Amino acid sequence: KAKAATLSTSEIYKDGKKISLAAYTINGNNYFKLRDIAKAFDIGVTWDGGTNTVGIDTSISYVEK
C-alpha cells in the first residue's frame, strides 16, 4: 500500500555541528536521501548497474554526481 510522504526539513549533527537536510516524513518518521547523508559525512556511494546495487564505502570520499 502506498504511503504519503511530506517534504520537511530536519537536522542531523556531525562533530557537534548542526546540518539541515531535506527529509521526507512518512507515518511520523523522517527519511533522508542516501546521497545527502553520504555527502554530509563524506562517505562514498557506488552504483553497480549490472546488479542494480547501491554500495556504501567508508574508505572513500563522497563524489558529487
JSON list of N, CA and C in Angstrom, two decimals:
[
{"chain": "A", "resi": 1, "resn": "LYS", "atom": "N", "xyz": [0.84, -1.18, 0.00]},
{"chain": "A", "resi": 1, "resn": "LYS", "atom": "CA", "xyz": [0.00, 0.00, 0.00]},
{"chain": "A", "resi": 1, "resn": "LYS", "atom": "C", "xyz": [0.89, 1.24, 0.00]},
{"chain": "A", "resi": 2, "resn": "ALA", "atom": "N", "xyz": [0.54, 2.20, -0.82]},
{"chain": "A", "resi": 2, "resn": "ALA", "atom": "CA", "xyz": [1.31, 3.44, -0.91]},
{"chain": "A", "resi": 2, "resn": "ALA", "atom": "C", "xyz": [1.14, 4.28, 0.36]},
{"chain": "A", "resi": 3, "resn": "LYS", "atom": "N", "xyz": [2.20, 4.94, 0.74]},
{"chain": "A", "resi": 3, "resn": "LYS", "atom": "CA", "xyz": [2.19, 5.82, 1.91]},
{"chain": "A", "resi": 3, "resn": "LYS", "atom": "C", "xyz": [2.41, 7.25, 1.44]},
{"chain": "A", "resi": 4, "resn": "ALA", "atom": "N", "xyz": [1.81, 8.20, 2.12]},
{"chain": "A", "resi": 4, "resn": "ALA", "atom": "CA", "xyz": [2.00, 9.61, 1.80]},
{"chain": "A", "resi": 4, "resn": "ALA", "atom": "C", "xyz": [3.29, 10.10, 2.44]},
{"chain": "A", "resi": 5, "resn": "ALA", "atom": "N", "xyz": [4.10, 10.81, 1.66]},
{"chain": "A", "resi": 5, "resn": "ALA", "atom": "CA", "xyz": [5.34, 11.41, 2.16]},
{"chain": "A", "resi": 5, "resn": "ALA", "atom": "C", "xyz": [5.21, 12.92, 2.10]},
{"chain": "A", "resi": 6, "resn": "THR", "atom": "N", "xyz": [5.61, 13.57, 3.18]},
{"chain": "A", "resi": 6, "resn": "THR", "atom": "CA", "xyz": [5.57, 15.03, 3.24]},
{"chain": "A", "resi": 6, "resn": "THR", "atom": "C", "xyz": [7.00, 15.55, 3.32]},
{"chain": "A", "resi": 7, "resn": "LEU", "atom": "N", "xyz": [7.34, 16.45, 2.40]},
{"chain": "A", "resi": 7, "resn": "LEU", "atom": "CA", "xyz": [8.68, 17.05, 2.41]},
{"chain": "A", "resi": 7, "resn": "LEU", "atom": "C", "xyz": [8.82, 17.95, 3.63]},
{"chain": "A", "resi": 8, "resn": "SER", "atom": "N", "xyz": [9.92, 17.80, 4.34]},
{"chain": "A", "resi": 8, "resn": "SER", "atom": "CA", "xyz": [10.18, 18.61, 5.52]},
{"chain": "A", "resi": 8, "resn": "SER", "atom": "C", "xyz": [11.68, 18.87, 5.62]},
{"chain": "A", "resi": 9, "resn": "THR", "atom": "N", "xyz": [12.08, 19.59, 6.64]},
{"chain": "A", "resi": 9, "resn": "THR", "atom": "CA", "xyz": [13.48, 19.82, 6.92]},
{"chain": "A", "resi": 9, "resn": "THR", "atom": "C", "xyz": [13.79, 19.25, 8.29]},
{"chain": "A", "resi": 10, "resn": "SER", "atom": "N", "xyz": [14.93, 18.60, 8.41]},
{"chain": "A", "resi": 10, "resn": "SER", "atom": "CA", "xyz": [15.32, 18.03, 9.69]},
{"chain": "A", "resi": 10, "resn": "SER", "atom": "C", "xyz": [16.81, 18.29, 9.88]},
{"chain": "A", "resi": 11, "resn": "GLU", "atom": "N", "xyz": [17.26, 18.20, 11.11]},
{"chain": "A", "resi": 11, "resn": "GLU", "atom": "CA", "xyz": [18.66, 18.45, 11.41]},
{"chain": "A", "resi": 11, "resn": "GLU", "atom": "C", "xyz": [19.34, 17.16, 11.86]},
{"chain": "A", "resi": 12, "resn": "ILE", "atom": "N", "xyz": [20.59, 17.03, 11.44]},
{"chain": "A", "resi": 12, "resn": "ILE", "atom": "CA", "xyz": [21.47, 15.99, 11.96]},
{"chain": "A", "resi": 12, "resn": "ILE", "atom": "C", "xyz": [22.71, 16.71, 12.50]},
{"chain": "A", "resi": 13, "resn": "TYR", "atom": "N", "xyz": [23.51, 16.01, 13.27]},
{"chain": "A", "resi": 13, "resn": "TYR", "atom": "CA", "xyz": [24.70, 16.62, 13.84]},
{"chain": "A", "resi": 13, "resn": "TYR", "atom": "C", "xyz": [25.93, 15.82, 13.46]},
{"chain": "A", "resi": 14, "resn": "LYS", "atom": "N", "xyz": [26.97, 16.55, 13.07]},
{"chain": "A", "resi": 14, "resn": "LYS", "atom": "CA", "xyz": [28.27, 15.94, 12.76]},
{"chain": "A", "resi": 14, "resn": "LYS", "atom": "C", "xyz": [29.31, 16.72, 13.54]},
{"chain": "A", "resi": 15, "resn": "ASP", "atom": "N", "xyz": [30.03, 16.04, 14.41]},
{"chain": "A", "resi": 15, "resn": "ASP", "atom": "CA", "xyz": [31.06, 16.68, 15.23]},
{"chain": "A", "resi": 15, "resn": "ASP", "atom": "C", "xyz": [30.50, 17.89, 15.98]},
{"chain": "A", "resi": 16, "resn": "GLY", "atom": "N", "xyz": [29.26, 17.78, 16.46]},
{"chain": "A", "resi": 16, "resn": "GLY", "atom": "CA", "xyz": [28.63, 18.84, 17.22]},
{"chain": "A", "resi": 16, "resn": "GLY", "atom": "C", "xyz": [28.06, 19.97, 16.39]},
{"chain": "A", "resi": 17, "resn": "LYS", "atom": "N", "xyz": [28.20, 19.91, 15.08]},
{"chain": "A", "resi": 17, "resn": "LYS", "atom": "CA", "xyz": [27.69, 20.97, 14.20]},
{"chain": "A", "resi": 17, "resn": "LYS", "atom": "C", "xyz": [26.38, 20.51, 13.56]},
{"chain": "A", "resi": 18, "resn": "LYS", "atom": "N", "xyz": [25.39, 21.41, 13.59]},
{"chain": "A", "resi": 18, "resn": "LYS", "atom": "CA", "xyz": [24.08, 21.09, 13.04]},
{"chain": "A", "resi": 18, "resn": "LYS", "atom": "C", "xyz": [24.10, 21.22, 11.52]},
{"chain": "A", "resi": 19, "resn": "ILE", "atom": "N", "xyz": [23.52, 20.23, 10.86]},
{"chain": "A", "resi": 19, "resn": "ILE", "atom": "CA", "xyz": [23.38, 20.23, 9.41]},
{"chain": "A", "resi": 19, "resn": "ILE", "atom": "C", "xyz": [21.90, 20.05, 9.10]},
{"chain": "A", "resi": 20, "resn": "SER", "atom": "N", "xyz": [21.33, 20.98, 8.33]},
{"chain": "A", "resi": 20, "resn": "SER", "atom": "CA", "xyz": [19.93, 20.87, 7.93]},
{"chain": "A", "resi": 20, "resn": "SER", "atom": "C", "xyz": [19.83, 20.13, 6.61]},
{"chain": "A", "resi": 21, "resn": "LEU", "atom": "N", "xyz": [18.95, 19.15, 6.55]},
{"chain": "A", "resi": 21, "resn": "LEU", "atom": "CA", "xyz": [18.76, 18.35, 5.34]},
{"chain": "A", "resi": 21, "resn": "LEU", "atom": "C", "xyz": [17.28, 18.26, 5.00]},
{"chain": "A", "resi": 22, "resn": "ALA", "atom": "N", "xyz": [17.00, 18.10, 3.72]},
{"chain": "A", "resi": 22, "resn": "ALA", "atom": "CA", "xyz": [15.64, 17.80, 3.31]},
{"chain": "A", "resi": 22, "resn": "ALA", "atom": "C", "xyz": [15.31, 16.40, 3.81]},
{"chain": "A", "resi": 23, "resn": "ALA", "atom": "N", "xyz": [14.12, 16.25, 4.33]},
{"chain": "A", "resi": 23, "resn": "ALA", "atom": "CA", "xyz": [13.67, 14.94, 4.82]},
{"chain": "A", "resi": 23, "resn": "ALA", "atom": "C", "xyz": [12.27, 14.69, 4.27]},
{"chain": "A", "resi": 24, "resn": "TYR", "atom": "N", "xyz": [11.89, 13.45, 4.32]},
{"chain": "A", "resi": 24, "resn": "TYR", "atom": "CA", "xyz": [10.54, 13.06, 3.91]},
{"chain": "A", "resi": 24, "resn": "TYR", "atom": "C", "xyz": [9.90, 12.37, 5.10]},
{"chain": "A", "resi": 25, "resn": "THR", "atom": "N", "xyz": [8.80, 12.92, 5.58]},
{"chain": "A", "resi": 25, "resn": "THR", "atom": "CA", "xyz": [8.12, 12.37, 6.74]},
{"chain": "A", "resi": 25, "resn": "THR", "atom": "C", "xyz": [7.04, 11.40, 6.27]},
{"chain": "A", "resi": 26, "resn": "ILE", "atom": "N", "xyz": [7.15, 10.16, 6.76]},
{"chain": "A", "resi": 26, "resn": "ILE", "atom": "CA", "xyz": [6.17, 9.11, 6.46]},
{"chain": "A", "resi": 26, "resn": "ILE", "atom": "C", "xyz": [5.78, 8.48, 7.79]},
{"chain": "A", "resi": 27, "resn": "ASN", "atom": "N", "xyz": [4.50, 8.53, 8.12]},
{"chain": "A", "resi": 27, "resn": "ASN", "atom": "CA", "xyz": [3.99, 7.97, 9.38]},
{"chain": "A", "resi": 27, "resn": "ASN", "atom": "C", "xyz": [4.78, 8.47, 10.59]},
{"chain": "A", "resi": 28, "resn": "GLY", "atom": "N", "xyz": [5.16, 9.74, 10.60]},
{"chain": "A", "resi": 28, "resn": "GLY", "atom": "CA", "xyz": [5.85, 10.33, 11.74]},
{"chain": "A", "resi": 28, "resn": "GLY", "atom": "C", "xyz": [7.35, 10.08, 11.79]},
{"chain": "A", "resi": 29, "resn": "ASN", "atom": "N", "xyz": [7.89, 9.38, 10.81]},
{"chain": "A", "resi": 29, "resn": "ASN", "atom": "CA", "xyz": [9.33, 9.09, 10.76]},
{"chain": "A", "resi": 29, "resn": "ASN", "atom": "C", "xyz": [9.97, 9.89, 9.63]},
{"chain": "A", "resi": 30, "resn": "ASN", "atom": "N", "xyz": [11.18, 10.40, 9.88]},
{"chain": "A", "resi": 30, "resn": "ASN", "atom": "CA", "xyz": [11.92, 11.15, 8.86]},
{"chain": "A", "resi": 30, "resn": "ASN", "atom": "C", "xyz": [12.84, 10.22, 8.08]},
{"chain": "A", "resi": 31, "resn": "TYR", "atom": "N", "xyz": [12.82, 10.37, 6.77]},
{"chain": "A", "resi": 31, "resn": "TYR", "atom": "CA", "xyz": [13.69, 9.61, 5.88]},
{"chain": "A", "resi": 31, "resn": "TYR", "atom": "C", "xyz": [14.52, 10.60, 5.08]},
{"chain": "A", "resi": 32, "resn": "PHE", "atom": "N", "xyz": [15.80, 10.27, 4.88]},
{"chain": "A", "resi": 32, "resn": "PHE", "atom": "CA", "xyz": [16.72, 11.13, 4.14]},
{"chain": "A", "resi": 32, "resn": "PHE", "atom": "C", "xyz": [17.19, 10.42, 2.89]},
{"chain": "A", "resi": 33, "resn": "LYS", "atom": "N", "xyz": [17.60, 11.20, 1.89]},
{"chain": "A", "resi": 33, "resn": "LYS", "atom": "CA", "xyz": [18.23, 10.61, 0.72]},
{"chain": "A", "resi": 33, "resn": "LYS", "atom": "C", "xyz": [19.62, 10.12, 1.12]},
{"chain": "A", "resi": 34, "resn": "LEU", "atom": "N", "xyz": [19.96, 8.93, 0.66]},
{"chain": "A", "resi": 34, "resn": "LEU", "atom": "CA", "xyz": [21.27, 8.35, 0.99]},
{"chain": "A", "resi": 34, "resn": "LEU", "atom": "C", "xyz": [22.39, 9.28, 0.56]},
{"chain": "A", "resi": 35, "resn": "ARG", "atom": "N", "xyz": [22.31, 9.87, -0.61]},
{"chain": "A", "resi": 35, "resn": "ARG", "atom": "CA", "xyz": [23.38, 10.76, -1.09]},
{"chain": "A", "resi": 35, "resn": "ARG", "atom": "C", "xyz": [23.53, 11.99, -0.19]},
{"chain": "A", "resi": 36, "resn": "ASP", "atom": "N", "xyz": [22.44, 12.51, 0.36]},
{"chain": "A", "resi": 36, "resn": "ASP", "atom": "CA", "xyz": [22.55, 13.66, 1.27]},
{"chain": "A", "resi": 36, "resn": "ASP", "atom": "C", "xyz": [23.31, 13.28, 2.54]},
{"chain": "A", "resi": 37, "resn": "ILE", "atom": "N", "xyz": [23.01, 12.11, 3.09]},
{"chain": "A", "resi": 37, "resn": "ILE", "atom": "CA", "xyz": [23.72, 11.64, 4.29]},
{"chain": "A", "resi": 37, "resn": "ILE", "atom": "C", "xyz": [25.18, 11.35, 3.96]},
{"chain": "A", "resi": 38, "resn": "ALA", "atom": "N", "xyz": [25.42, 10.70, 2.82]},
{"chain": "A", "resi": 38, "resn": "ALA", "atom": "CA", "xyz": [26.80, 10.38, 2.41]},
{"chain": "A", "resi": 38, "resn": "ALA", "atom": "C", "xyz": [27.62, 11.65, 2.21]},
{"chain": "A", "resi": 39, "resn": "LYS", "atom": "N", "xyz": [27.02, 12.65, 1.61]},
{"chain": "A", "resi": 39, "resn": "LYS", "atom": "CA", "xyz": [27.72, 13.92, 1.39]},
{"chain": "A", "resi": 39, "resn": "LYS", "atom": "C", "xyz": [28.05, 14.60, 2.72]},
{"chain": "A", "resi": 40, "resn": "ALA", "atom": "N", "xyz": [27.09, 14.61, 3.64]},
{"chain": "A", "resi": 40, "resn": "ALA", "atom": "CA", "xyz": [27.29, 15.26, 4.94]},
{"chain": "A", "resi": 40, "resn": "ALA", "atom": "C", "xyz": [28.41, 14.61, 5.73]},
{"chain": "A", "resi": 41, "resn": "PHE", "atom": "N", "xyz": [28.56, 13.28, 5.61]},
{"chain": "A", "resi": 41, "resn": "PHE", "atom": "CA", "xyz": [29.57, 12.55, 6.37]},
{"chain": "A", "resi": 41, "resn": "PHE", "atom": "C", "xyz": [30.77, 12.13, 5.52]},
{"chain": "A", "resi": 42, "resn": "ASP", "atom": "N", "xyz": [30.81, 12.60, 4.26]},
{"chain": "A", "resi": 42, "resn": "ASP", "atom": "CA", "xyz": [31.91, 12.31, 3.33]},
{"chain": "A", "resi": 42, "resn": "ASP", "atom": "C", "xyz": [32.16, 10.80, 3.21]},
{"chain": "A", "resi": 43, "resn": "ILE", "atom": "N", "xyz": [31.10, 10.08, 2.87]},
{"chain": "A", "resi": 43, "resn": "ILE", "atom": "CA", "xyz": [31.16, 8.63, 2.70]},
{"chain": "A", "resi": 43, "resn": "ILE", "atom": "C", "xyz": [30.87, 8.32, 1.23]},
{"chain": "A", "resi": 44, "resn": "GLY", "atom": "N", "xyz": [31.65, 7.43, 0.66]},
{"chain": "A", "resi": 44, "resn": "GLY", "atom": "CA", "xyz": [31.47, 7.06, -0.74]},
{"chain": "A", "resi": 44, "resn": "GLY", "atom": "C", "xyz": [30.21, 6.25, -0.99]},
{"chain": "A", "resi": 45, "resn": "VAL", "atom": "N", "xyz": [29.56, 6.55, -2.11]},
{"chain": "A", "resi": 45, "resn": "VAL", "atom": "CA", "xyz": [28.40, 5.79, -2.56]},
{"chain": "A", "resi": 45, "resn": "VAL", "atom": "C", "xyz": [28.71, 5.30, -3.97]},
{"chain": "A", "resi": 46, "resn": "THR", "atom": "N", "xyz": [28.50, 4.02, -4.20]},
{"chain": "A", "resi": 46, "resn": "THR", "atom": "CA", "xyz": [28.78, 3.44, -5.51]},
{"chain": "A", "resi": 46, "resn": "THR", "atom": "C", "xyz": [27.50, 2.85, -6.09]},
{"chain": "A", "resi": 47, "resn": "TRP", "atom": "N", "xyz": [27.51, 2.67, -7.40]},
{"chain": "A", "resi": 47, "resn": "TRP", "atom": "CA", "xyz": [26.38, 2.06, -8.09]},
{"chain": "A", "resi": 47, "resn": "TRP", "atom": "C", "xyz": [26.91, 1.00, -9.04]},
{"chain": "A", "resi": 48, "resn": "ASP", "atom": "N", "xyz": [26.36, -0.20, -8.96]},
{"chain": "A", "resi": 48, "resn": "ASP", "atom": "CA", "xyz": [26.69, -1.28, -9.88]},
{"chain": "A", "resi": 48, "resn": "ASP", "atom": "C", "xyz": [25.47, -1.51, -10.75]},
{"chain": "A", "resi": 49, "resn": "GLY", "atom": "N", "xyz": [25.53, -0.98, -11.97]},
{"chain": "A", "resi": 49, "resn": "GLY", "atom": "CA", "xyz": [24.41, -1.10, -12.90]},
{"chain": "A", "resi": 49, "resn": "GLY", "atom": "C", "xyz": [24.13, -2.53, -13.31]},
{"chain": "A", "resi": 50, "resn": "GLY", "atom": "N", "xyz": [25.14, -3.38, -13.29]},
{"chain": "A", "resi": 50, "resn": "GLY", "atom": "CA", "xyz": [24.96, -4.78, -13.67]},
{"chain": "A", "resi": 50, "resn": "GLY", "atom": "C", "xyz": [24.07, -5.54, -12.71]},
{"chain": "A", "resi": 51, "resn": "THR", "atom": "N", "xyz": [24.16, -5.19, -11.44]},
{"chain": "A", "resi": 51, "resn": "THR", "atom": "CA", "xyz": [23.35, -5.89, -10.43]},
{"chain": "A", "resi": 51, "resn": "THR", "atom": "C", "xyz": [22.31, -4.97, -9.79]},
{"chain": "A", "resi": 52, "resn": "ASN", "atom": "N", "xyz": [22.25, -3.72, -10.27]},
{"chain": "A", "resi": 52, "resn": "ASN", "atom": "CA", "xyz": [21.34, -2.71, -9.68]},
{"chain": "A", "resi": 52, "resn": "ASN", "atom": "C", "xyz": [21.52, -2.62, -8.17]},
{"chain": "A", "resi": 53, "resn": "THR", "atom": "N", "xyz": [22.78, -2.48, -7.76]},
{"chain": "A", "resi": 53, "resn": "THR", "atom": "CA", "xyz": [23.12, -2.47, -6.34]},
{"chain": "A", "resi": 53, "resn": "THR", "atom": "C", "xyz": [23.79, -1.16, -5.94]},
{"chain": "A", "resi": 54, "resn": "VAL", "atom": "N", "xyz": [23.35, -0.59, -4.84]},
{"chain": "A", "resi": 54, "resn": "VAL", "atom": "CA", "xyz": [23.98, 0.59, -4.25]},
{"chain": "A", "resi": 54, "resn": "VAL", "atom": "C", "xyz": [24.96, 0.10, -3.20]},
{"chain": "A", "resi": 55, "resn": "GLY", "atom": "N", "xyz": [26.17, 0.69, -3.20]},
{"chain": "A", "resi": 55, "resn": "GLY", "atom": "CA", "xyz": [27.17, 0.35, -2.20]},
{"chain": "A", "resi": 55, "resn": "GLY", "atom": "C", "xyz": [27.53, 1.56, -1.36]},
{"chain": "A", "resi": 56, "resn": "ILE", "atom": "N", "xyz": [27.85, 1.32, -0.10]},
{"chain": "A", "resi": 56, "resn": "ILE", "atom": "CA", "xyz": [28.32, 2.37, 0.81]},
{"chain": "A", "resi": 56, "resn": "ILE", "atom": "C", "xyz": [29.73, 1.99, 1.18]},
{"chain": "A", "resi": 57, "resn": "ASP", "atom": "N", "xyz": [30.68, 2.90, 0.89]},
{"chain": "A", "resi": 57, "resn": "ASP", "atom": "CA", "xyz": [32.10, 2.59, 1.09]},
{"chain": "A", "resi": 57, "resn": "ASP", "atom": "C", "xyz": [32.73, 3.67, 1.95]},
{"chain": "A", "resi": 58, "resn": "THR", "atom": "N", "xyz": [32.97, 3.36, 3.21]},
{"chain": "A", "resi": 58, "resn": "THR", "atom": "CA", "xyz": [33.54, 4.35, 4.14]},
{"chain": "A", "resi": 58, "resn": "THR", "atom": "C", "xyz": [35.02, 4.59, 3.92]},
{"chain": "A", "resi": 59, "resn": "SER", "atom": "N", "xyz": [35.65, 3.81, 3.04]},
{"chain": "A", "resi": 59, "resn": "SER", "atom": "CA", "xyz": [37.08, 4.00, 2.79]},
{"chain": "A", "resi": 59, "resn": "SER", "atom": "C", "xyz": [37.35, 5.03, 1.69]},
{"chain": "A", "resi": 60, "resn": "ILE", "atom": "N", "xyz": [36.28, 5.53, 1.04]},
{"chain": "A", "resi": 60, "resn": "ILE", "atom": "CA", "xyz": [36.45, 6.55, 0.00]},
{"chain": "A", "resi": 60, "resn": "ILE", "atom": "C", "xyz": [35.58, 7.75, 0.34]},
{"chain": "A", "resi": 61, "resn": "SER", "atom": "N", "xyz": [35.93, 8.89, -0.25]},
{"chain": "A", "resi": 61, "resn": "SER", "atom": "CA", "xyz": [35.18, 10.12, -0.02]},
{"chain": "A", "resi": 61, "resn": "SER", "atom": "C", "xyz": [33.98, 10.20, -0.96]},
{"chain": "A", "resi": 62, "resn": "TYR", "atom": "N", "xyz": [33.04, 11.01, -0.57]},
{"chain": "A", "resi": 62, "resn": "TYR", "atom": "CA", "xyz": [31.86, 11.26, -1.40]},
{"chain": "A", "resi": 62, "resn": "TYR", "atom": "C", "xyz": [32.27, 11.98, -2.67]},
{"chain": "A", "resi": 63, "resn": "VAL", "atom": "N", "xyz": [31.70, 11.59, -3.80]},
{"chain": "A", "resi": 63, "resn": "VAL", "atom": "CA", "xyz": [31.94, 12.25, -5.08]},
{"chain": "A", "resi": 63, "resn": "VAL", "atom": "C", "xyz": [30.60, 12.72, -5.62]},
{"chain": "A", "resi": 64, "resn": "GLU", "atom": "N", "xyz": [30.50, 14.01, -5.89]},
{"chain": "A", "resi": 64, "resn": "GLU", "atom": "CA", "xyz": [29.26, 14.59, -6.43]},
{"chain": "A", "resi": 64, "resn": "GLU", "atom": "C", "xyz": [29.02, 14.04, -7.82]},
{"chain": "A", "resi": 65, "resn": "LYS", "atom": "N", "xyz": [27.81, 13.60, -8.09]},
{"chain": "A", "resi": 65, "resn": "LYS", "atom": "CA", "xyz": [27.45, 13.07, -9.41]},
{"chain": "A", "resi": 65, "resn": "LYS", "atom": "C", "xyz": [26.63, 14.06, -10.17]}
]
